[in-house]
CSV table of C-alpha atoms in Angstrom, one decimal:
chain,number,residue,atom,x,y,z
A,4,MET,CA,-18.1,23.3,69.4
A,5,ARG,CA,-20.3,23.7,66.4
A,6,ILE,CA,-17.5,25.4,64.4
A,7,SER,CA,-15.0,22.7,65.4
A,8,HIS,CA,-17.4,19.9,64.4
A,9,GLN,CA,-18.2,21.7,61.2
A,10,MET,CA,-14.5,21.9,60.3
A,11,LEU,CA,-13.9,18.3,61.1
A,12,HIS,CA,-16.9,17.3,59.1
A,13,ASN,CA,-15.8,19.3,56.1
A,14,GLN,CA,-12.3,17.8,56.2
A,15,SER,CA,-13.7,14.3,56.7
A,16,THR,CA,-16.1,14.7,53.8
A,17,GLN,CA,-13.3,16.1,51.5
A,18,ARG,CA,-11.0,13.1,52.4
A,19,LEU,CA,-13.9,10.8,51.8
A,20,GLN,CA,-14.5,12.3,48.3
A,21,GLN,CA,-10.8,12.1,47.5
A,22,SER,CA,-10.8,8.4,48.5
A,23,SER,CA,-13.9,7.8,46.4
A,24,VAL,CA,-12.3,9.4,43.3
A,25,ARG,CA,-9.1,7.3,43.8
A,26,MET,CA,-11.2,4.1,44.3
A,27,ALA,CA,-13.2,4.9,41.1
A,28,ASP,CA,-10.1,5.5,39.1
A,29,THR,CA,-8.6,2.2,40.3
A,30,PHE,CA,-11.8,0.4,39.5
A,31,ALA,CA,-11.8,1.9,36.0
A,32,GLN,CA,-8.2,0.7,35.6
A,33,ALA,CA,-9.1,-2.8,36.7
A,34,SER,CA,-12.2,-3.0,34.5
A,35,SER,CA,-10.4,-1.6,31.4
A,36,GLY,CA,-7.1,-3.2,32.0
A,37,LYS,CA,-5.4,0.1,31.2
A,38,LYS,CA,-3.3,2.4,33.5
A,39,LEU,CA,-3.8,5.6,31.4
A,40,LEU,CA,-7.4,6.6,31.6
A,41,ARG,CA,-6.7,10.2,30.7
A,42,PRO,CA,-3.5,12.1,29.5
A,43,SER,CA,-3.2,13.7,32.9
A,44,ASP,CA,-2.6,10.3,34.5
A,45,SER,CA,0.9,10.4,33.0
A,46,PRO,CA,1.7,13.0,30.4
A,47,HIS,CA,5.1,11.5,29.7
A,48,GLY,CA,3.6,8.0,29.5
A,49,THR,CA,0.8,9.3,27.2
A,50,VAL,CA,3.4,10.8,24.8
A,51,GLN,CA,5.4,7.6,24.8
A,52,ALA,CA,2.3,5.5,24.1
A,53,MET,CA,1.3,7.7,21.2
A,54,LYS,CA,4.7,7.4,19.6
A,55,LEU,CA,4.8,3.7,20.0
A,56,LYS,CA,1.3,3.3,18.5
A,57,GLN,CA,2.3,5.5,15.6
A,58,GLN,CA,5.4,3.3,15.0
A,59,LEU,CA,3.3,0.1,15.3
A,60,GLY,CA,0.8,1.6,12.7
A,61,GLU,CA,3.7,2.3,10.3
A,62,MET,CA,5.0,-1.2,10.8
A,63,GLU,CA,1.6,-2.6,9.8
A,64,GLN,CA,1.7,-0.7,6.6
A,65,TYR,CA,5.3,-1.9,6.0
A,66,LYS,CA,4.1,-5.4,6.7
A,67,THR,CA,1.5,-5.0,4.0
A,68,ASN,CA,4.1,-3.7,1.6
A,69,GLN,CA,6.4,-6.6,2.5
A,70,SER,CA,3.7,-9.1,1.6
A,71,GLN,CA,3.2,-7.4,-1.7
A,72,SER,CA,6.9,-7.4,-2.3
A,73,ALA,CA,7.1,-11.1,-1.6
A,74,LEU,CA,4.2,-11.7,-4.0
A,75,PHE,CA,6.0,-9.9,-6.8
A,76,LEU,CA,9.4,-11.6,-6.1
A,77,ASP,CA,7.8,-15.1,-5.9
A,78,GLU,CA,6.1,-14.5,-9.2
A,79,VAL,CA,9.2,-13.3,-10.9
A,80,ASP,CA,11.2,-16.2,-9.5
A,81,ASN,CA,8.5,-18.7,-10.6
A,82,LYS,CA,8.4,-17.3,-14.1
A,83,LEU,CA,12.2,-17.4,-14.4
A,84,GLN,CA,12.3,-21.0,-13.1
A,85,ASN,CA,9.7,-22.0,-15.7
A,86,MET,CA,11.6,-20.2,-18.5
A,87,SER,CA,14.8,-21.9,-17.4
A,88,ARG,CA,13.1,-25.3,-17.7
A,89,ILE,CA,11.7,-24.4,-21.1
A,90,LEU,CA,15.1,-23.2,-22.3
A,91,GLN,CA,16.7,-26.4,-21.2
A,92,ARG,CA,14.3,-28.3,-23.4
A,93,VAL,CA,15.2,-25.9,-26.3
A,94,GLN,CA,18.8,-26.7,-25.7
A,95,GLU,CA,18.0,-30.4,-25.9
A,96,LEU,CA,16.2,-29.8,-29.2
A,97,GLY,CA,19.2,-27.9,-30.5
A,98,VAL,CA,21.5,-30.8,-29.7
A,99,GLN,CA,19.1,-33.2,-31.5
A,100,ALA,CA,18.8,-30.9,-34.5
A,101,ASN,CA,22.6,-30.8,-34.9
A,102,ASN,CA,22.6,-34.5,-35.4
A,103,ASP,CA,23.8,-35.0,-39.0
A,104,VAL,CA,21.8,-38.2,-39.5
A,105,MET,CA,18.5,-36.6,-38.6
A,106,PHE,CA,15.8,-36.7,-41.3
A,107,SER,CA,13.9,-33.6,-42.5
A,108,GLY,CA,10.7,-34.9,-41.0
A,109,GLU,CA,12.3,-35.1,-37.6
A,110,ARG,CA,13.6,-31.5,-37.9
A,111,ASP,CA,10.0,-30.5,-38.7
A,112,VAL,CA,8.9,-32.1,-35.4
A,113,ILE,CA,11.6,-30.2,-33.6
A,114,GLN,CA,10.6,-27.0,-35.3
A,115,ASN,CA,7.0,-27.4,-34.3
A,116,GLU,CA,7.8,-28.1,-30.7
A,117,LEU,CA,10.2,-25.1,-30.7
A,118,ALA,CA,7.4,-22.9,-32.0
A,119,GLU,CA,5.2,-23.9,-29.0
A,120,LEU,CA,8.0,-23.5,-26.5
A,121,THR,CA,8.6,-20.0,-28.0
A,122,LYS,CA,5.0,-19.1,-27.4
A,123,GLU,CA,5.4,-20.2,-23.7
A,124,LEU,CA,8.5,-18.2,-23.3
A,125,GLN,CA,6.8,-15.1,-24.7
A,126,SER,CA,3.8,-15.6,-22.5
A,127,LEU,CA,6.0,-15.9,-19.4
A,128,ALA,CA,8.0,-12.8,-20.4
A,129,SER,CA,4.9,-10.7,-20.6
A,130,SER,CA,3.5,-11.8,-17.2
A,131,ASP,CA,2.1,-9.1,-14.9
A,132,ILE,CA,0.4,-8.6,-11.6
A,133,ASN,CA,-2.7,-6.4,-11.7
A,134,GLY,CA,-1.4,-4.8,-14.9
A,135,GLU,CA,2.2,-4.3,-13.7
A,136,LYS,CA,4.7,-6.1,-15.9
A,137,LEU,CA,7.2,-8.4,-14.1
A,138,PHE,CA,9.7,-7.8,-16.9
A,139,PRO,CA,9.1,-4.3,-18.2
A,140,GLN,CA,10.7,-3.4,-21.5
A,141,VAL,CA,11.3,0.3,-20.5
A,142,GLY,CA,11.5,2.3,-17.3
A,143,ALA,CA,13.0,1.6,-13.9
A,144,GLU,CA,12.3,-1.5,-11.9
A,145,LYS,CA,9.3,-1.3,-9.6
A,146,GLN,CA,10.3,-0.5,-6.0
A,147,ILE,CA,8.2,-1.0,-2.9
A,148,ILE,CA,8.9,0.7,0.5
A,149,VAL,CA,9.3,-2.1,3.0
A,150,GLY,CA,10.7,-0.1,5.9
A,151,LYS,CA,11.6,3.4,7.0
A,152,GLY,CA,13.9,4.6,4.2
A,153,VAL,CA,14.1,1.1,2.8
A,154,ALA,CA,12.9,0.0,-0.6
A,155,VAL,CA,13.2,-3.4,-2.5
A,156,GLU,CA,13.1,-3.8,-6.2
A,157,VAL,CA,10.5,-6.4,-7.1
A,158,THR,CA,10.6,-6.5,-10.9
A,159,LEU,CA,13.4,-7.0,-13.5
A,160,THR,CA,13.8,-4.9,-16.6
A,161,ALA,CA,13.6,-7.3,-19.6
A,162,MET,CA,17.2,-6.7,-20.4
A,163,THR,CA,18.4,-8.5,-17.3
A,164,PRO,CA,16.9,-12.0,-17.9
A,165,PHE,CA,16.4,-11.8,-21.7
A,166,GLY,CA,19.2,-9.7,-23.0
A,167,GLY,CA,19.0,-7.2,-25.9
A,168,GLU,CA,18.9,-7.6,-29.6
A,169,ASP,CA,21.0,-10.7,-29.5
A,170,GLY,CA,19.3,-12.0,-26.4
A,171,LEU,CA,17.0,-15.0,-25.6
A,172,PHE,CA,14.3,-14.4,-28.2
A,173,ALA,CA,16.7,-13.4,-30.9
A,174,THR,CA,18.6,-16.7,-30.3
A,175,VAL,CA,15.4,-18.8,-30.3
A,176,SER,CA,14.2,-17.1,-33.5
A,177,GLU,CA,17.6,-17.7,-35.1
A,178,MET,CA,17.3,-21.4,-34.1
A,179,SER,CA,14.0,-21.7,-35.8
A,180,ALA,CA,15.5,-20.1,-39.0
A,181,LYS,CA,18.4,-22.5,-38.8
A,182,LEU,CA,16.1,-25.5,-38.5
A,183,ALA,CA,14.1,-24.3,-41.5
A,184,ALA,CA,17.3,-23.9,-43.5
A,185,ASN,CA,18.6,-27.3,-42.4
A,186,GLU,CA,21.6,-25.6,-40.7
A,187,HIS,CA,23.4,-26.2,-37.4
A,188,VAL,CA,21.9,-24.5,-34.3
A,189,ASP,CA,24.0,-22.1,-32.3
A,190,LEU,CA,24.2,-24.0,-29.0
A,191,ASP,CA,26.6,-21.4,-27.5
A,192,GLY,CA,24.0,-18.7,-27.9
A,193,LEU,CA,21.4,-20.9,-26.1
A,194,GLN,CA,23.8,-21.5,-23.3
A,195,THR,CA,24.5,-17.7,-23.0
A,196,SER,CA,20.7,-17.1,-22.7
A,197,PHE,CA,20.4,-19.9,-20.1
A,198,ASP,CA,23.3,-18.4,-18.1
A,199,ARG,CA,21.6,-15.0,-18.2
A,200,LEU,CA,18.4,-16.5,-16.8
A,201,THR,CA,20.4,-18.2,-14.1
A,202,ASP,CA,22.0,-14.9,-13.2
A,203,ALA,CA,18.6,-13.2,-13.0
A,204,LEU,CA,17.4,-15.9,-10.7
A,205,ALA,CA,20.4,-15.2,-8.4
A,206,VAL,CA,19.4,-11.5,-8.3
A,207,VAL,CA,15.9,-12.3,-7.4
A,208,GLY,CA,17.1,-14.8,-4.7
A,209,ALA,CA,19.3,-12.1,-3.2
A,210,ARG,CA,16.4,-9.7,-3.1
A,211,LYS,CA,14.1,-12.3,-1.4
A,212,ASN,CA,16.8,-13.0,1.2
A,213,ARG,CA,17.1,-9.3,1.9
A,214,LEU,CA,13.3,-9.0,2.2
A,215,ASP,CA,13.3,-11.9,4.6
A,216,SER,CA,16.0,-10.2,6.7
A,217,ILE,CA,14.0,-6.9,6.7
A,218,GLN,CA,10.8,-8.8,7.8
A,219,GLY,CA,12.7,-10.5,10.6
A,220,ARG,CA,14.1,-7.3,12.0
A,221,MET,CA,10.8,-5.6,11.8
A,222,GLU,CA,9.0,-8.4,13.6
A,223,ASP,CA,11.6,-8.1,16.4
A,224,SER,CA,11.0,-4.3,16.6
A,225,LYS,CA,7.3,-4.8,16.6
A,226,LEU,CA,7.5,-7.3,19.4
A,227,GLU,CA,9.7,-4.9,21.4
A,228,ASN,CA,7.5,-1.9,20.8
A,229,THR,CA,4.4,-4.0,21.8
A,230,LYS,CA,6.1,-5.0,25.0
A,231,MET,CA,7.0,-1.4,25.8
A,232,LEU,CA,3.5,-0.2,25.0
A,233,SER,CA,2.0,-2.9,27.3
A,234,LYS,CA,4.4,-1.8,30.1
A,235,ILE,CA,3.2,1.8,29.8
A,236,GLU,CA,-0.5,1.1,29.3
A,237,ASP,CA,-1.5,-2.3,30.7
A,238,VAL,CA,-2.2,-2.9,34.4
A,239,ASP,CA,-0.8,-5.7,36.5
A,240,PHE,CA,-4.1,-7.3,37.6
A,241,ALA,CA,-2.8,-8.8,40.8
A,242,GLU,CA,-1.4,-5.5,41.8
A,243,ILE,CA,-4.4,-3.4,40.8
A,244,LEU,CA,-6.8,-5.8,42.6
A,245,THR,CA,-4.8,-5.6,45.7
A,246,LYS,CA,-4.7,-1.8,45.4
A,247,LEU,CA,-8.5,-1.7,44.9
A,248,LYS,CA,-9.2,-3.8,48.0
A,249,SER,CA,-6.9,-1.5,50.0
A,250,GLU,CA,-8.7,1.6,48.7
A,251,GLU,CA,-12.1,0.1,49.4
A,252,ALA,CA,-11.0,-0.6,53.0
A,253,VAL,CA,-9.8,3.0,53.4
A,254,TYR,CA,-13.0,4.3,51.9
A,255,GLN,CA,-15.2,2.2,54.2
A,256,ALA,CA,-13.1,3.3,57.2
A,257,GLY,CA,-13.5,6.9,56.2
A,258,LEU,CA,-17.2,6.4,55.6
A,259,SER,CA,-17.6,4.9,59.1
A,260,ALA,CA,-15.6,7.7,60.7
A,261,THR,CA,-17.5,10.4,58.9
A,262,SER,CA,-20.8,8.8,59.9
A,263,LYS,CA,-19.7,8.7,63.6
A,264,LEU,CA,-18.6,12.3,63.4
A,265,PHE,CA,-21.9,13.4,61.9
A,266,THR,CA,-23.8,11.5,64.6
A,267,SER,CA,-21.7,13.1,67.4
A,268,SER,CA,-22.1,16.5,65.9
A,269,LEU,CA,-25.9,16.1,65.7
A,270,VAL,CA,-26.1,15.0,69.3
A,271,ASP,CA,-24.1,17.9,70.5
A,272,TYR,CA,-26.2,20.3,68.5
A,273,LEU,CA,-29.4,18.9,69.9
A,274,ARG,CA,-28.1,19.3,73.4
């Protein structure tokens, strides 16, 4: 009888310990809100969760890069818009200067205003962000990685909006010389420069639209990955609390049975 009681007692104690471990794990899941307390809980789920977290981390870096790209493109767009407005004023001055009945004093006023507008154009053309030129004279356009294997150009080489030797600044300089010589201004050259700025704005607009599209797709992917990660890691609180109550009941029942078995064994031994 002693051996039989001892075996039953050992088995009961072992089951009680197992029940206690299960209940402790379930309690830990409920308190942490996470299913995976250790890799052994679900090796496959742990690997999936690690991959998803890595992807989400990369997306955060891409998001930072996208914000930086948007900053550059917005600045380039802003500078080109301002230059377009200034050049429109230069064109108006050119039309006025070509008026045959204009007095020399009036041409001097136009030339003085043109000089100030030229300074503004030059200042805008040399704009930078943290030392990086928006319109570099040489070298390739700045690219920023905004997604896996995806880059966006965020600057424009000076040739694109301003042209070369016969471009914007050469045309404005020639206009100043024409005014000083009391000659007609080349309005066609000014229009060509304006059209070049307009084309550059279209290029920047297309890049901004592309960036917006990339950002939208990444936000969708981020949301999907977050949902998948939550499905792998996060507990269903209603389900886990029900499970915890059930395991508590099993544990209490086992505790009661073990106690009765121990009492019965002790009585038999004393007999």
